[in-house]
PDB file of C-alpha atoms in Angstrom:
ATOM      1  CA  MET A   1     151.116  87.985 135.055  1.00  0.00           C
ATOM      2  CA  ARG A   2     148.702  86.290 137.483  1.00  0.00           C
ATOM      3  CA  ARG A   3     146.843  89.587 137.968  1.00  0.00           C
ATOM      4  CA  ALA A   4     146.355  89.963 134.214  1.00  0.00           C
ATOM      5  CA  VAL A   5     144.987  86.416 133.901  1.00  0.00           C
ATOM      6  CA  ALA A   6     142.742  86.899 136.951  1.00  0.00           C
ATOM      7  CA  ALA A   7     141.462  90.224 135.587  1.00  0.00           C
ATOM      8  CA  ALA A   8     140.764  88.635 132.193  1.00  0.00           C
ATOM      9  CA  LEU A   9     138.911  85.766 133.872  1.00  0.00           C
ATOM     10  CA  VAL A  10     136.794  88.155 135.966  1.00  0.00           C
ATOM     11  CA  LEU A  11     135.983  90.172 132.849  1.00  0.00           C
ATOM     12  CA  ALA A  12     135.025  87.033 130.910  1.00  0.00           C
ATOM     13  CA  VAL A  13     132.729  85.880 133.723  1.00  0.00           C
ATOM     14  CA  ALA A  14     131.104  89.333 133.965  1.00  0.00           C
ATOM     15  CA  VAL A  15     130.469  89.409 130.200  1.00  0.00           C
ATOM     16  CA  ALA A  16     129.055  85.869 130.271  1.00  0.00           C
ATOM     17  CA  LEU A  17     126.689  86.783 133.103  1.00  0.00           C
ATOM     18  CA  ALA A  18     125.594  89.959 131.362  1.00  0.00           C
ATOM     19  CA  LEU A  19     124.925  88.160 128.096  1.00  0.00           C
ATOM     20  CA  GLY A  20     123.149  85.339 129.889  1.00  0.00           C
ATOM     21  CA  GLY A  21     120.392  87.766 130.844  1.00  0.00           C
ATOM     22  CA  CYS A  22     119.779  88.699 127.207  1.00  0.00           C
ATOM     23  CA  GLY A  23     117.719  85.667 126.212  1.00  0.00           C
ATOM     24  CA  ASP A  24     114.614  85.636 124.082  1.00  0.00           C
ATOM     25  CA  ALA A  25     112.458  84.380 126.940  1.00  0.00           C
ATOM     26  CA  ASP A  26     111.944  87.821 128.472  1.00  0.00           C
ATOM     27  CA  GLU A  27     111.709  89.686 125.170  1.00  0.00           C
ATOM     28  CA  PRO A  28     108.242  90.519 123.837  1.00  0.00           C
ATOM     29  CA  ALA A  29     107.362  88.687 120.665  1.00  0.00           C
ATOM     30  CA  ALA A  30     107.960  90.695 117.512  1.00  0.00           C
ATOM     31  CA  GLN A  31     104.777  91.724 115.772  1.00  0.00           C
ATOM     32  CA  SER A  32     104.348  90.556 112.230  1.00  0.00           C
ATOM     33  CA  THR A  33     103.633  93.359 109.771  1.00  0.00           C
ATOM     34  CA  SER A  34     101.316  91.051 107.837  1.00  0.00           C
ATOM     35  CA  ALA A  35      98.918  90.562 110.758  1.00  0.00           C
ATOM     36  CA  THR A  36      96.208  93.164 111.097  1.00  0.00           C
ATOM     37  CA  PRO A  37      95.872  94.421 114.669  1.00  0.00           C
ATOM     38  CA  SER A  38      92.397  95.184 115.928  1.00  0.00           C
ATOM     39  CA  GLY A  39      91.010  98.574 115.083  1.00  0.00           C
ATOM     40  CA  ALA A  40      90.890 100.380 111.815  1.00  0.00           C
ATOM     41  CA  VAL A  41      92.970 102.569 109.571  1.00  0.00           C
ATOM     42  CA  GLU A  42      91.089 105.205 107.605  1.00  0.00           C
ATOM     43  CA  LEU A  43      93.342 107.692 105.866  1.00  0.00           C
ATOM     44  CA  THR A  44      93.027 110.288 103.149  1.00  0.00           C
ATOM     45  CA  VAL A  45      96.211 111.500 101.490  1.00  0.00           C
ATOM     46  CA  VAL A  46      96.440 114.663  99.378  1.00  0.00           C
ATOM     47  CA  TYR A  47      99.707 115.002  97.476  1.00  0.00           C
ATOM     48  CA  ASP A  48     100.797 118.249  95.788  1.00  0.00           C
ATOM     49  CA  ASP A  49     103.753 118.099  93.399  1.00  0.00           C
ATOM     50  CA  GLY A  50     104.500 121.790  93.991  1.00  0.00           C
ATOM     51  CA  ALA A  51     103.691 122.718  90.408  1.00  0.00           C
ATOM     52  CA  GLY A  52      99.932 122.788  90.869  1.00  0.00           C
ATOM     53  CA  ALA A  53      99.086 119.116  90.274  1.00  0.00           C
ATOM     54  CA  LYS A  54      97.260 117.578  93.227  1.00  0.00           C
ATOM     55  CA  THR A  55      96.271 113.951  93.608  1.00  0.00           C
ATOM     56  CA  SER A  56      94.454 112.236  96.421  1.00  0.00           C
ATOM     57  CA  GLY A  57      93.849 108.747  97.646  1.00  0.00           C
ATOM     58  CA  ALA A  58      92.161 106.875 100.449  1.00  0.00           C
ATOM     59  CA  LEU A  59      93.198 103.849 102.465  1.00  0.00           C
ATOM     60  CA  THR A  60      90.724 101.793 104.490  1.00  0.00           C
ATOM     61  CA  CYS A  61      91.792  98.853 106.639  1.00  0.00           C
ATOM     62  CA  ARG A  62      89.105  97.181 108.764  1.00  0.00           C
ATOM     63  CA  GLY A  63      89.762  93.528 109.551  1.00  0.00           C
ATOM     64  CA  SER A  64      89.912  91.692 106.238  1.00  0.00           C
ATOM     65  CA  ASP A  65      88.453  94.706 104.360  1.00  0.00           C
ATOM     66  CA  ARG A  66      91.485  96.501 102.952  1.00  0.00           C
ATOM     67  CA  ARG A  67      91.036  99.012 100.164  1.00  0.00           C
ATOM     68  CA  ALA A  68      93.258 101.556  98.482  1.00  0.00           C
ATOM     69  CA  GLU A  69      91.504 104.080  96.270  1.00  0.00           C
ATOM     70  CA  GLY A  70      92.468 107.003  94.075  1.00  0.00           C
ATOM     71  CA  ALA A  71      96.196 107.731  93.900  1.00  0.00           C
ATOM     72  CA  LEU A  72      96.941 104.873  96.336  1.00  0.00           C
ATOM     73  CA  ASP A  73      95.183 102.259  94.191  1.00  0.00           C
ATOM     74  CA  GLY A  74      97.685  99.991  92.457  1.00  0.00           C
ATOM     75  CA  ARG A  75     100.752 101.364  94.265  1.00  0.00           C
ATOM     76  CA  ALA A  76     101.054  98.220  96.346  1.00  0.00           C
ATOM     77  CA  PRO A  77      98.584  95.647  97.637  1.00  0.00           C
ATOM     78  CA  ALA A  78      96.180  97.309 100.066  1.00  0.00           C
ATOM     79  CA  ALA A  79      97.280  94.940 102.853  1.00  0.00           C
ATOM     80  CA  GLU A  80     100.865  96.152 102.397  1.00  0.00           C
ATOM     81  CA  LEU A  81      99.797  99.804 102.527  1.00  0.00           C
ATOM     82  CA  CYS A  82      97.808  99.045 105.705  1.00  0.00           C
ATOM     83  CA  ALA A  83     100.928  97.500 107.264  1.00  0.00           C
ATOM     84  CA  GLN A  84     102.979 100.542 106.206  1.00  0.00           C
ATOM     85  CA  ALA A  85     100.446 102.919 107.771  1.00  0.00           C
ATOM     86  CA  ARG A  86     100.462 100.971 111.031  1.00  0.00           C
ATOM     87  CA  GLY A  87     104.268 100.871 110.942  1.00  0.00           C
ATOM     88  CA  ILE A  88     104.465 104.660 110.856  1.00  0.00           C
ATOM     89  CA  ALA A  89     101.455 105.350 113.100  1.00  0.00           C
ATOM     90  CA  ASP A  90     103.705 107.167 115.570  1.00  0.00           C
ATOM     91  CA  LEU A  91     104.841 109.513 112.797  1.00  0.00           C
ATOM     92  CA  LEU A  92     101.308 110.094 111.518  1.00  0.00           C
ATOM     93  CA  THR A  93      99.637 110.668 114.886  1.00  0.00           C
ATOM     94  CA  THR A  94     102.174 113.021 116.451  1.00  0.00           C
ATOM     95  CA  THR A  95     103.189 116.561 115.710  1.00  0.00           C
ATOM     96  CA  PRO A  96     106.917 117.107 115.191  1.00  0.00           C
ATOM     97  CA  ALA A  97     108.702 119.019 117.921  1.00  0.00           C
ATOM     98  CA  LYS A  98     108.732 122.721 117.098  1.00  0.00           C
ATOM     99  CA  ARG A  99     112.306 123.151 118.275  1.00  0.00           C
ATOM    100  CA  ARG A 100     113.989 120.177 116.649  1.00  0.00           C
ATOM    101  CA  THR A 101     117.348 120.912 115.108  1.00  0.00           C
ATOM    102  CA  CYS A 102     117.343 120.273 111.369  1.00  0.00           C
ATOM    103  CA  THR A 103     119.806 120.679 108.551  1.00  0.00           C
ATOM    104  CA  GLN A 104     118.887 123.582 106.321  1.00  0.00           C
ATOM    105  CA  ILE A 105     118.626 121.839 102.973  1.00  0.00           C
ATOM    106  CA  TYR A 106     115.834 121.960 100.451  1.00  0.00           C
ATOM    107  CA  GLY A 107     114.414 118.726  99.081  1.00  0.00           C
ATOM    108  CA  GLY A 108     111.793 120.088  96.711  1.00  0.00           C
ATOM    109  CA  PRO A 109     108.369 121.731  96.586  1.00  0.00           C
ATOM    110  CA  GLU A 110     106.312 118.563  97.130  1.00  0.00           C
ATOM    111  CA  THR A 111     103.863 118.481 100.039  1.00  0.00           C
ATOM    112  CA  ALA A 112     101.372 115.971 101.384  1.00  0.00           C
ATOM    113  CA  HIS A 113      98.594 116.099 103.922  1.00  0.00           C
ATOM    114  CA  VAL A 114      97.377 112.929 105.637  1.00  0.00           C
ATOM    115  CA  THR A 115      94.130 112.949 107.624  1.00  0.00           C
ATOM    116  CA  GLY A 116      91.957 110.292 109.223  1.00  0.00           C
ATOM    117  CA  THR A 117      92.417 107.812 112.052  1.00  0.00           C
ATOM    118  CA  ILE A 118      94.601 104.852 113.015  1.00  0.00           C
ATOM    119  CA  ASP A 119      93.111 102.642 115.731  1.00  0.00           C
ATOM    120  CA  GLY A 120      90.944 105.560 116.833  1.00  0.00           C
ATOM    121  CA  GLU A 121      93.848 108.024 117.065  1.00  0.00           C
ATOM    122  CA  LYS A 122      93.439 111.185 115.037  1.00  0.00           C
ATOM    123  CA  VAL A 123      95.780 111.738 112.099  1.00  0.00           C
ATOM    124  CA  ASP A 124      96.299 115.264 110.772  1.00  0.00           C
ATOM    125  CA  ARG A 125      99.877 115.415 109.549  1.00  0.00           C
ATOM    126  CA  ARG A 126     101.426 117.678 106.929  1.00  0.00           C
ATOM    127  CA  PHE A 127     104.639 116.748 105.153  1.00  0.00           C
ATOM    128  CA  ARG A 128     107.038 119.070 103.346  1.00  0.00           C
ATOM    129  CA  ARG A 129     110.592 118.786 102.087  1.00  0.00           C
ATOM    130  CA  THR A 130     111.955 122.154 103.194  1.00  0.00           C
ATOM    131  CA  ASN A 131     114.611 120.974 105.677  1.00  0.00           C
ATOM    132  CA  GLY A 132     116.477 117.823 106.656  1.00  0.00           C
ATOM    133  CA  CYS A 133     113.976 116.766 109.344  1.00  0.00           C
ATOM    134  CA  GLU A 134     110.998 117.195 107.058  1.00  0.00           C
ATOM    135  CA  ILE A 135     112.791 115.371 104.239  1.00  0.00           C
ATOM    136  CA  ALA A 136     113.448 112.465 106.617  1.00  0.00           C
ATOM    137  CA  ASP A 137     109.781 112.397 107.731  1.00  0.00           C
ATOM    138  CA  PHE A 138     108.619 112.594 104.109  1.00  0.00           C
ATOM    139  CA  THR A 139     110.947 109.757 103.132  1.00  0.00           C
ATOM    140  CA  ARG A 140     109.778 107.594 106.035  1.00  0.00           C
ATOM    141  CA  ALA A 141     106.155 108.030 104.930  1.00  0.00           C
ATOM    142  CA  ALA A 142     106.894 107.917 101.181  1.00  0.00           C
ATOM    143  CA  GLY A 143     105.016 104.633 100.689  1.00  0.00           C
ATOM    144  CA  LEU A 144     101.808 106.485 101.418  1.00  0.00           C
ATOM    145  CA  LEU A 145     102.686 109.942 100.158  1.00  0.00           C
ATOM    146  CA  ARG A 146     103.994 109.652  96.623  1.00  0.00           C
ATOM    147  CA  PRO A 147     101.470 109.107  93.848  1.00  0.00           C
TER     148      PRO A 147
END
């Protein structure tokens, strides 16, 4: 019985010590999505519904100058679209791994092509809905992709 109590006490102390090191003091401050980081976002989005109808739009975010034009105009406030673009910058500025394992499901014929720059990084990203990975990427970027 004493061993069980001693073991429980040691475990409780170990957990308390481990959790004690998880304070906010050493965590980086969370970035607000409403603040505009330095640099610019300049994107052009071409959306194809798969039936031949194409629409395009442009998003410009430079300091307090935030504009959404074409198909992006009126979707959401330009500042919100700028925050969305910055929030998915990693998705827009990288190429998906060629050998990623994806479910073989079809989400539809829609495609989108996003070009431009985010904070000086080149964006040239195509989106399709022809497998589970691409559907997930398309869904993550849907705020900018769907007309």
